[in-house]
Short mmCIF file of C-alpha atoms in Angstrom, two decimals:
data_model
loop_
_atom_site.label_atom_id
_atom_site.label_comp_id
_atom_site.label_asym_id
_atom_site.label_seq_id
_atom_site.Cartn_x
_atom_site.Cartn_y
_atom_site.Cartn_z
CA MET A 1 8.37 83.87 -60.16
CA ASP A 2 11.29 82.77 -62.08
CA ASN A 3 11.26 85.56 -64.60
CA LEU A 4 14.20 87.99 -64.44
CA GLU A 5 12.99 91.32 -62.88
CA CYS A 6 14.49 94.55 -64.20
CA THR A 7 13.80 98.02 -62.83
CA ASP A 8 15.40 101.35 -63.22
CA GLY A 9 17.45 102.19 -60.15
CA GLU A 10 19.76 105.12 -59.36
CA ASP A 11 22.48 102.93 -58.16
CA GLY A 12 22.56 100.91 -61.43
CA LEU A 13 21.61 97.76 -59.71
CA ASN A 14 18.54 97.22 -61.96
CA PHE A 15 18.27 93.44 -61.98
CA HIS A 16 16.52 91.91 -58.93
CA CYS A 17 16.62 88.37 -57.89
CA ASN A 18 13.43 88.25 -55.87
CA LEU A 19 13.18 84.49 -55.75
CA CYS A 20 10.95 83.37 -52.88
CA ASP A 21 10.60 80.43 -50.60
CA SER A 22 8.42 78.22 -52.69
CA GLU A 23 6.82 76.47 -49.78
CA VAL A 24 5.57 79.71 -48.20
CA VAL A 25 4.28 81.02 -51.48
CA HIS A 26 2.42 77.80 -52.01
CA SER A 27 0.75 78.12 -48.56
CA MET A 28 -0.09 81.70 -49.34
CA THR A 29 -1.69 80.74 -52.55
CA LYS A 30 -3.85 78.16 -50.89
CA ILE A 31 -4.99 80.71 -48.37
CA LEU A 32 -5.76 83.13 -51.29
CA LEU A 33 -7.88 80.42 -53.00
CA CYS A 34 -9.89 79.80 -49.80
CA GLY A 35 -10.38 83.47 -49.25
CA LEU A 36 -11.58 84.01 -52.87
CA ALA A 37 -14.04 81.10 -52.61
CA THR A 38 -15.31 82.51 -49.28
CA ALA A 39 -15.73 86.08 -50.52
CA SER A 40 -17.42 84.80 -53.72
CA VAL A 41 -19.93 82.67 -51.95
CA ASP A 42 -20.71 85.23 -49.27
CA SER A 43 -21.17 88.03 -51.71
CA THR A 44 -23.77 86.07 -53.73
CA THR A 45 -25.83 84.55 -50.95
CA GLY A 46 -29.41 84.58 -51.81
CA ASP A 47 -28.83 86.23 -55.21
CA ILE A 48 -30.72 84.30 -57.89
CA PHE A 49 -29.01 86.22 -60.70
CA LYS A 50 -25.45 85.63 -59.60
CA SER A 51 -23.35 82.60 -58.60
CA PRO A 52 -19.91 82.37 -57.05
CA SER A 53 -18.47 81.51 -60.40
CA ALA A 54 -19.90 84.58 -61.92
CA VAL A 55 -18.11 86.99 -59.61
CA ALA A 56 -14.91 84.89 -59.06
CA VAL A 57 -12.80 86.52 -61.87
CA ALA A 58 -13.51 90.11 -60.79
CA MET A 59 -13.32 89.13 -57.07
CA LYS A 60 -9.77 87.67 -57.70
CA SER A 61 -8.48 90.90 -59.15
CA GLU A 62 -10.01 92.98 -56.39
CA LEU A 63 -8.70 90.66 -53.67
CA ALA A 64 -5.13 90.66 -55.07
CA GLU A 65 -5.24 94.54 -55.50
CA TYR A 66 -6.66 94.89 -51.93
CA LEU A 67 -3.91 92.70 -50.36
CA ILE A 68 -1.05 94.28 -52.22
CA GLN A 69 -2.22 97.76 -51.32
CA ARG A 70 -2.76 97.04 -47.66
CA SER A 71 0.70 95.24 -47.45
CA MET A 72 2.51 98.21 -49.10
CA MET A 73 0.64 100.67 -46.94
CA LEU A 74 1.68 98.89 -43.81
CA VAL A 75 5.30 98.94 -44.77
CA ARG A 76 5.15 102.55 -45.99
CA GLU A 77 3.57 103.66 -42.72
CA ALA A 78 6.26 101.82 -40.74
CA VAL A 79 9.04 103.44 -42.80
CA ASP A 80 7.52 106.81 -42.57
CA GLY A 81 7.19 106.57 -38.82
CA GLY A 82 3.41 106.74 -38.87
CA GLU A 83 1.07 104.48 -36.84
CA ASP A 84 2.56 101.91 -34.69
CA HIS A 85 2.21 98.61 -36.57
CA SER A 86 5.03 96.86 -34.82
CA GLU A 87 2.95 93.74 -33.92
CA GLN A 88 1.65 93.46 -37.45
CA LEU A 89 5.07 93.91 -38.90
CA ILE A 90 6.54 91.15 -36.55
CA LYS A 91 3.85 88.84 -37.77
CA ALA A 92 4.28 89.82 -41.46
CA SER A 93 8.06 89.24 -41.20
CA THR A 94 7.97 85.94 -39.30
CA MET A 95 4.53 84.42 -39.98
CA PRO A 96 3.54 85.64 -43.39
CA THR A 97 0.72 83.10 -43.85
CA GLU A 98 -0.94 84.22 -40.66
CA PHE A 99 -0.61 87.78 -41.61
CA LEU A 100 -2.15 87.13 -45.07
CA SER A 101 -5.06 85.29 -43.23
CA ASP A 102 -5.83 88.37 -41.18
CA LEU A 103 -5.93 90.57 -44.25
CA ILE A 104 -8.19 88.16 -46.15
CA ASP A 105 -10.57 87.98 -43.15
CA ASP A 106 -10.99 91.72 -43.43
CA PHE A 107 -11.65 91.56 -47.10
CA VAL A 108 -14.17 88.71 -46.81
CA ALA A 109 -15.98 90.62 -44.05
CA SER A 110 -16.40 93.61 -46.37
CA LYS A 111 -17.97 91.40 -49.11
CA ARG A 112 -20.75 89.79 -46.93
CA ASN A 113 -24.12 90.91 -48.31
CA LEU A 114 -27.08 91.85 -46.12
CA LEU A 115 -28.87 88.55 -46.61
CA SER A 116 -25.75 86.82 -45.37
CA HIS A 117 -25.94 88.64 -42.07
CA VAL A 118 -29.73 88.62 -41.65
CA SER A 119 -30.28 84.94 -42.39
CA GLY A 120 -27.47 83.71 -40.16
CA PHE A 121 -25.96 82.13 -43.25
CA LEU A 122 -22.43 82.82 -42.08
CA SER A 123 -22.54 80.15 -39.34
CA SER A 124 -24.46 77.57 -41.23
CA GLU A 125 -23.06 74.24 -42.40
CA SER A 126 -24.49 74.96 -45.87
CA ARG A 127 -22.22 77.90 -46.17
CA LEU A 128 -19.09 75.82 -45.46
CA ASN A 129 -20.13 73.09 -47.80
CA LYS A 130 -20.56 75.69 -50.57
CA ILE A 131 -17.21 77.23 -49.99
CA LYS A 132 -15.55 73.73 -49.90
CA ASP A 133 -17.26 72.70 -53.15
CA PHE A 134 -16.24 75.95 -54.86
CA ILE A 135 -12.63 75.62 -53.77
CA GLN A 136 -12.60 72.17 -55.32
CA LYS A 137 -14.05 73.35 -58.55
CA MET A 138 -11.52 76.20 -58.81
CA GLU A 139 -8.69 73.73 -58.12
CA LYS A 140 -9.87 71.52 -60.85
CA GLU A 141 -9.98 74.35 -63.26
CA ASN A 142 -6.55 75.57 -62.02
CA PHE A 143 -8.33 78.97 -61.31
CA TRP A 144 -5.55 80.14 -59.09
CA ALA A 145 -2.41 78.15 -59.73
CA LEU A 146 -0.88 76.64 -56.69
CA ASP A 147 2.64 77.09 -57.94
CA GLU A 148 5.34 79.68 -58.45
CA ARG A 149 3.82 80.87 -61.88
CA ASP A 150 1.21 82.92 -60.02
CA THR A 151 2.80 86.03 -58.70
CA THR A 152 0.20 87.32 -56.22
CA GLY A 153 1.47 85.35 -53.20
CA GLY A 154 5.03 86.14 -54.18
CA THR A 155 4.40 89.87 -54.69
CA ILE A 156 2.75 90.13 -51.10
CA LEU A 157 5.53 88.05 -49.56
CA LYS A 158 8.26 90.31 -51.07
CA CYS A 159 6.42 93.35 -49.84
CA ILE A 160 6.01 92.25 -46.23
CA ASP A 161 9.26 90.25 -45.80
CA MET A 162 11.25 93.31 -44.50
CA LYS A 163 13.84 90.96 -42.98
CA CYS A 164 14.33 89.02 -46.17
CA ILE A 165 13.67 85.74 -44.45
CA PHE A 166 11.54 84.38 -47.18
CA HIS A 167 12.84 86.03 -50.34
CA CYS A 168 16.18 87.09 -51.85
CA PRO A 169 16.75 90.79 -51.99
CA GLU A 170 19.92 90.73 -54.11
CA ARG A 171 20.23 93.09 -57.04
CA PHE A 172 22.80 93.19 -59.87
CA ASP A 173 23.91 95.58 -62.67
CA THR A 174 23.77 93.09 -65.48
CA GLN A 175 21.63 90.30 -66.39
CA ASP A 176 24.53 87.80 -66.56
CA LYS A 177 25.38 88.42 -62.93
CA LEU A 178 21.73 87.94 -61.99
CA ALA A 179 21.60 84.66 -63.96
CA GLU A 180 24.82 83.42 -62.26
CA HIS A 181 23.51 84.38 -58.82
CA ARG A 182 20.11 82.74 -59.37
CA SER A 183 21.89 79.46 -60.17
CA LEU A 184 23.24 79.47 -56.64
CA CYS A 185 20.54 81.39 -54.78
CA ARG A 186 19.15 79.70 -51.67
CA PHE A 187 15.68 80.20 -52.93
CA ARG A 188 16.14 78.62 -56.31
CA ILE A 189 13.98 75.54 -57.07
CA VAL A 190 15.84 72.27 -56.88
CA ASN A 191 14.76 68.60 -57.01
CA CYS A 192 15.25 66.00 -54.37
CA ARG A 193 18.37 64.05 -55.06
CA ASN A 194 16.95 60.79 -53.56
CA ASP A 195 16.08 58.15 -56.21
CA GLY A 196 12.33 57.75 -56.54
CA CYS A 197 11.51 61.18 -54.95
CA LEU A 198 9.78 63.61 -57.33
CA ALA A 199 9.63 66.48 -54.77
CA SER A 200 10.86 69.99 -55.72
CA PHE A 201 11.31 72.85 -53.33
CA SER A 202 13.52 75.96 -52.62
CA ASP A 203 17.16 75.10 -51.96
CA ASN A 204 16.93 76.48 -48.48
CA ARG A 205 14.41 73.72 -47.68
CA THR A 206 16.76 71.00 -48.84
CA GLU A 207 17.98 70.09 -45.38
CA LYS A 208 14.44 70.01 -43.95
CA HIS A 209 13.09 67.83 -46.73
CA ASP A 210 16.00 65.57 -46.57
CA SER A 211 15.28 64.89 -42.91
CA VAL A 212 11.88 63.48 -43.76
CA CYS A 213 12.15 62.24 -47.33
CA PRO A 214 10.80 58.75 -47.49
CA PHE A 215 13.20 57.87 -50.27
CA LYS A 216 16.35 58.84 -48.28
CA VAL A 217 18.71 55.83 -47.99
CA LEU A 218 20.01 55.54 -44.41
CA PRO A 219 22.05 53.09 -42.45
CA CYS A 220 20.02 50.48 -40.61
CA GLU A 221 18.71 51.70 -37.33
CA GLN A 222 19.75 48.33 -35.76
CA LEU A 223 23.34 48.77 -37.03
CA CYS A 224 23.48 46.00 -39.54
CA GLN A 225 25.64 46.50 -42.56
CA GLN A 226 22.71 47.35 -44.90
CA HIS A 227 21.36 50.76 -46.01
CA VAL A 228 17.53 51.08 -46.34
CA MET A 229 15.14 53.72 -47.56
CA ARG A 230 13.44 55.53 -44.69
CA CYS A 231 10.01 54.38 -45.80
CA GLU A 232 11.21 50.72 -45.61
CA MET A 233 13.19 50.93 -42.49
CA ASP A 234 10.37 49.79 -40.03
CA MET A 235 9.68 46.70 -42.20
CA HIS A 236 13.40 45.90 -42.53
CA CYS A 237 14.04 46.11 -38.87
CA ALA A 238 11.06 43.98 -37.97
CA SER A 239 11.60 41.20 -40.55
CA VAL A 240 14.82 40.62 -42.46
CA CYS A 241 17.38 42.63 -40.51
CA PRO A 242 20.08 40.29 -39.29
CA MET A 243 20.34 42.41 -36.13
CA LYS A 244 16.76 41.97 -35.22
CA LEU A 245 16.46 40.80 -31.62
CA ILE A 246 14.93 37.35 -31.15
CA ASN A 247 14.46 34.88 -28.33
CA CYS A 248 16.50 31.77 -27.79
CA PRO A 249 14.71 28.71 -29.32
CA PHE A 250 15.12 27.20 -25.83
CA TYR A 251 13.24 30.13 -24.18
CA GLN A 252 10.41 27.82 -23.08
CA VAL A 253 12.67 25.61 -21.15
CA GLY A 254 14.66 28.25 -19.28
CA CYS A 255 17.02 30.21 -21.58
CA GLU A 256 15.62 33.74 -21.60
CA THR A 257 18.52 35.35 -23.61
CA ALA A 258 17.60 37.69 -26.42
CA PHE A 259 20.11 38.44 -29.19
CA PRO A 260 20.47 39.42 -32.84
CA GLN A 261 19.15 36.75 -35.13
CA CYS A 262 22.51 36.64 -36.95
CA VAL A 263 24.25 35.07 -33.89
CA LEU A 264 21.67 32.41 -33.34
CA ASP A 265 23.94 29.51 -34.42
CA LYS A 266 26.77 30.81 -32.32
CA HIS A 267 24.51 31.13 -29.25
CA CYS A 268 23.11 27.62 -29.57
CA SER A 269 26.64 26.19 -30.14
CA GLU A 270 28.29 27.99 -27.09
CA LEU A 271 25.38 27.21 -24.82
CA LEU A 272 24.71 23.57 -26.04
CA GLN A 273 25.44 22.09 -22.47
CA THR A 274 23.33 24.74 -20.73
CA HIS A 275 20.41 24.07 -23.05
CA LEU A 276 20.79 20.28 -22.46
CA LEU A 277 20.71 21.02 -18.74
CA TYR A 278 17.59 23.11 -19.14
CA ILE A 279 15.95 20.15 -21.10
CA LEU A 280 17.07 17.61 -18.38
CA GLN A 281 15.67 19.84 -15.62
CA LEU A 282 12.42 20.08 -17.53
CA ILE A 283 12.12 16.44 -18.00
CA THR A 284 12.81 15.83 -14.16
CA ARG A 285 10.14 18.32 -13.41
CA GLN A 286 7.73 16.62 -15.85
CA ASP A 287 8.53 13.25 -14.33
CA ALA A 288 7.92 14.56 -10.84
CA SER A 289 4.64 16.11 -12.09
CA VAL A 290 3.59 12.74 -13.70
CA ASN A 291 4.24 10.87 -10.48
CA ASP A 292 2.33 13.50 -8.54
CA MET A 293 -0.56 13.15 -10.86
CA ASN A 294 -0.44 9.32 -10.59
CA GLN A 295 -0.62 9.66 -6.90
CA ARG A 296 -3.43 11.95 -7.07
CA LEU A 297 -5.11 9.59 -9.54
CA GLN A 298 -4.73 6.64 -7.11
CA LEU A 299 -6.17 8.67 -4.24
CA LEU A 300 -9.09 9.64 -6.29
CA GLU A 301 -9.71 6.15 -7.44
CA LYS A 302 -9.60 4.91 -3.61
CA ALA A 303 -11.94 7.70 -2.63
CA GLN A 304 -14.26 6.73 -5.33
CA SER A 305 -14.19 3.05 -4.25
CA LEU A 306 -14.83 4.05 -0.58
CA ASN A 307 -17.73 6.19 -1.74
CA GLU A 308 -19.15 3.27 -3.75
CA LEU A 309 -18.63 0.91 -0.77
CA ALA A 310 -20.27 3.33 1.63
CA GLY A 311 -23.14 3.61 -0.72
CA ALA A 312 -23.52 -0.13 -0.95
CA LEU A 313 -23.44 -0.45 2.93
CA ASP A 314 -26.16 2.11 3.17
CA VAL A 315 -28.31 0.18 0.64
CA ARG A 316 -27.79 -3.04 2.52
CA THR A 317 -28.80 -1.49 5.79
CA LEU A 318 -31.92 -0.03 4.20
CA THR A 319 -32.80 -3.41 2.77
CA LEU A 320 -32.38 -5.19 6.10
CA THR A 321 -34.55 -2.63 7.86
CA THR A 322 -37.21 -2.87 5.26
CA LYS A 323 -37.23 -6.56 5.54
CA GLU A 324 -37.62 -6.35 9.33
CA GLN A 325 -40.50 -4.04 9.01
CA GLU A 326 -42.21 -6.18 6.40
CA ALA A 327 -41.82 -9.23 8.76
CA LYS A 328 -43.40 -7.27 11.68
CA ILE A 329 -46.30 -6.32 9.28
CA LYS A 330 -46.80 -9.88 8.32
CA LYS A 331 -46.80 -11.10 11.99
CA LEU A 332 -49.45 -8.47 12.82
CA GLU A 333 -51.47 -9.56 9.86
CA ARG A 334 -51.30 -13.10 11.06
CA ASP A 335 -52.34 -12.17 14.72
CA LEU A 336 -55.12 -10.17 13.29
CA LYS A 337 -56.40 -13.15 11.36
CA VAL A 338 -56.27 -15.32 14.43
CA GLN A 339 -58.33 -12.85 16.39
CA GLU A 340 -60.78 -12.52 13.60
CA ALA A 341 -61.20 -16.37 13.56
CA LYS A 342 -61.74 -16.48 17.35
CA LEU A 343 -64.40 -13.76 17.21
CA LYS A 344 -66.18 -15.53 14.29
CA LYS A 345 -66.15 -18.68 16.28
CA LEU A 346 -67.68 -16.97 19.35
CA GLU A 347 -70.34 -15.48 17.08
CA ASN A 348 -71.23 -18.90 15.83
CA GLU A 349 -71.50 -20.44 19.32
CA PHE A 350 -73.76 -17.61 20.46
CA LYS A 351 -76.07 -18.09 17.66
CA SER A 352 -76.41 -21.92 18.31
CA GLY A 353 -77.15 -21.24 21.91
CA LYS A 354 -74.21 -22.91 23.23
CA VAL A 355 -73.16 -19.74 25.09
#
């Protein structure tokens, strides 16, 4: 994509810039890779003599040619005033990756073999796994380079980008002028200027990248005097930042003030009497609480003594009652013995004839 392009033109402007937005080209190339894997898998389903790898090279050329021709045909018909493709042109000019996905879906559908349709293979989990595995294999082999060296994505983008949103349309009459322009073109590849960041992108993406770059050094969000990398900001603010909000050390005794930790000494010095008053009030409350607890303890001890005394009285009463009953039983036993003696005496007198 960085090679100088020269074509014969009637106006003498034969040197084209044609640099493209590298992020869009990268996204389009990933879509191309996925489409190629899908078409290769679907076209060889159930074929014991062919594998996706065996048809991938030829399929890549066919896919690239199909996409370029369809794109050029769409633009040509729009220019010639043929069929109404306004919706497609709008999508192509503003959402080129989605437009490319639509074209690839059409291509893939044309490559599905009969067995794929009959067996229901298209909706199976096995198909998706095979496609995923084949994509990973092609990525390892760098089969379809995901960078600006591959021209398929760039060629399609330049063809459908009629509003020149994603590529540069500038042309020049000499190679030197083209080279000078490319050194300043908004689509030239630049490196991130933030130390530690290895990202590269088209110059038109610089502001967007800078707004999220984790290595960007920024003023502290809590307005301390330090500058911190974006990726370390949260840790800085939560730990070492002198402007980190903390509670007063006397928070538990009544001072509910929160302030930056850098003014802790000043706060404690200025509110020394207030903090002492809080402590005195706490001690007073604790003393009152201790006295209240002592009184409660004494009441509990008295209650326990009364319970024990009541228990003792109950035992004594029961003992006396028991003794009275035992005495009555003994008296009855004695009376019974007396009656038994009298009865025995009468029996003896009867036997002796005295009665």
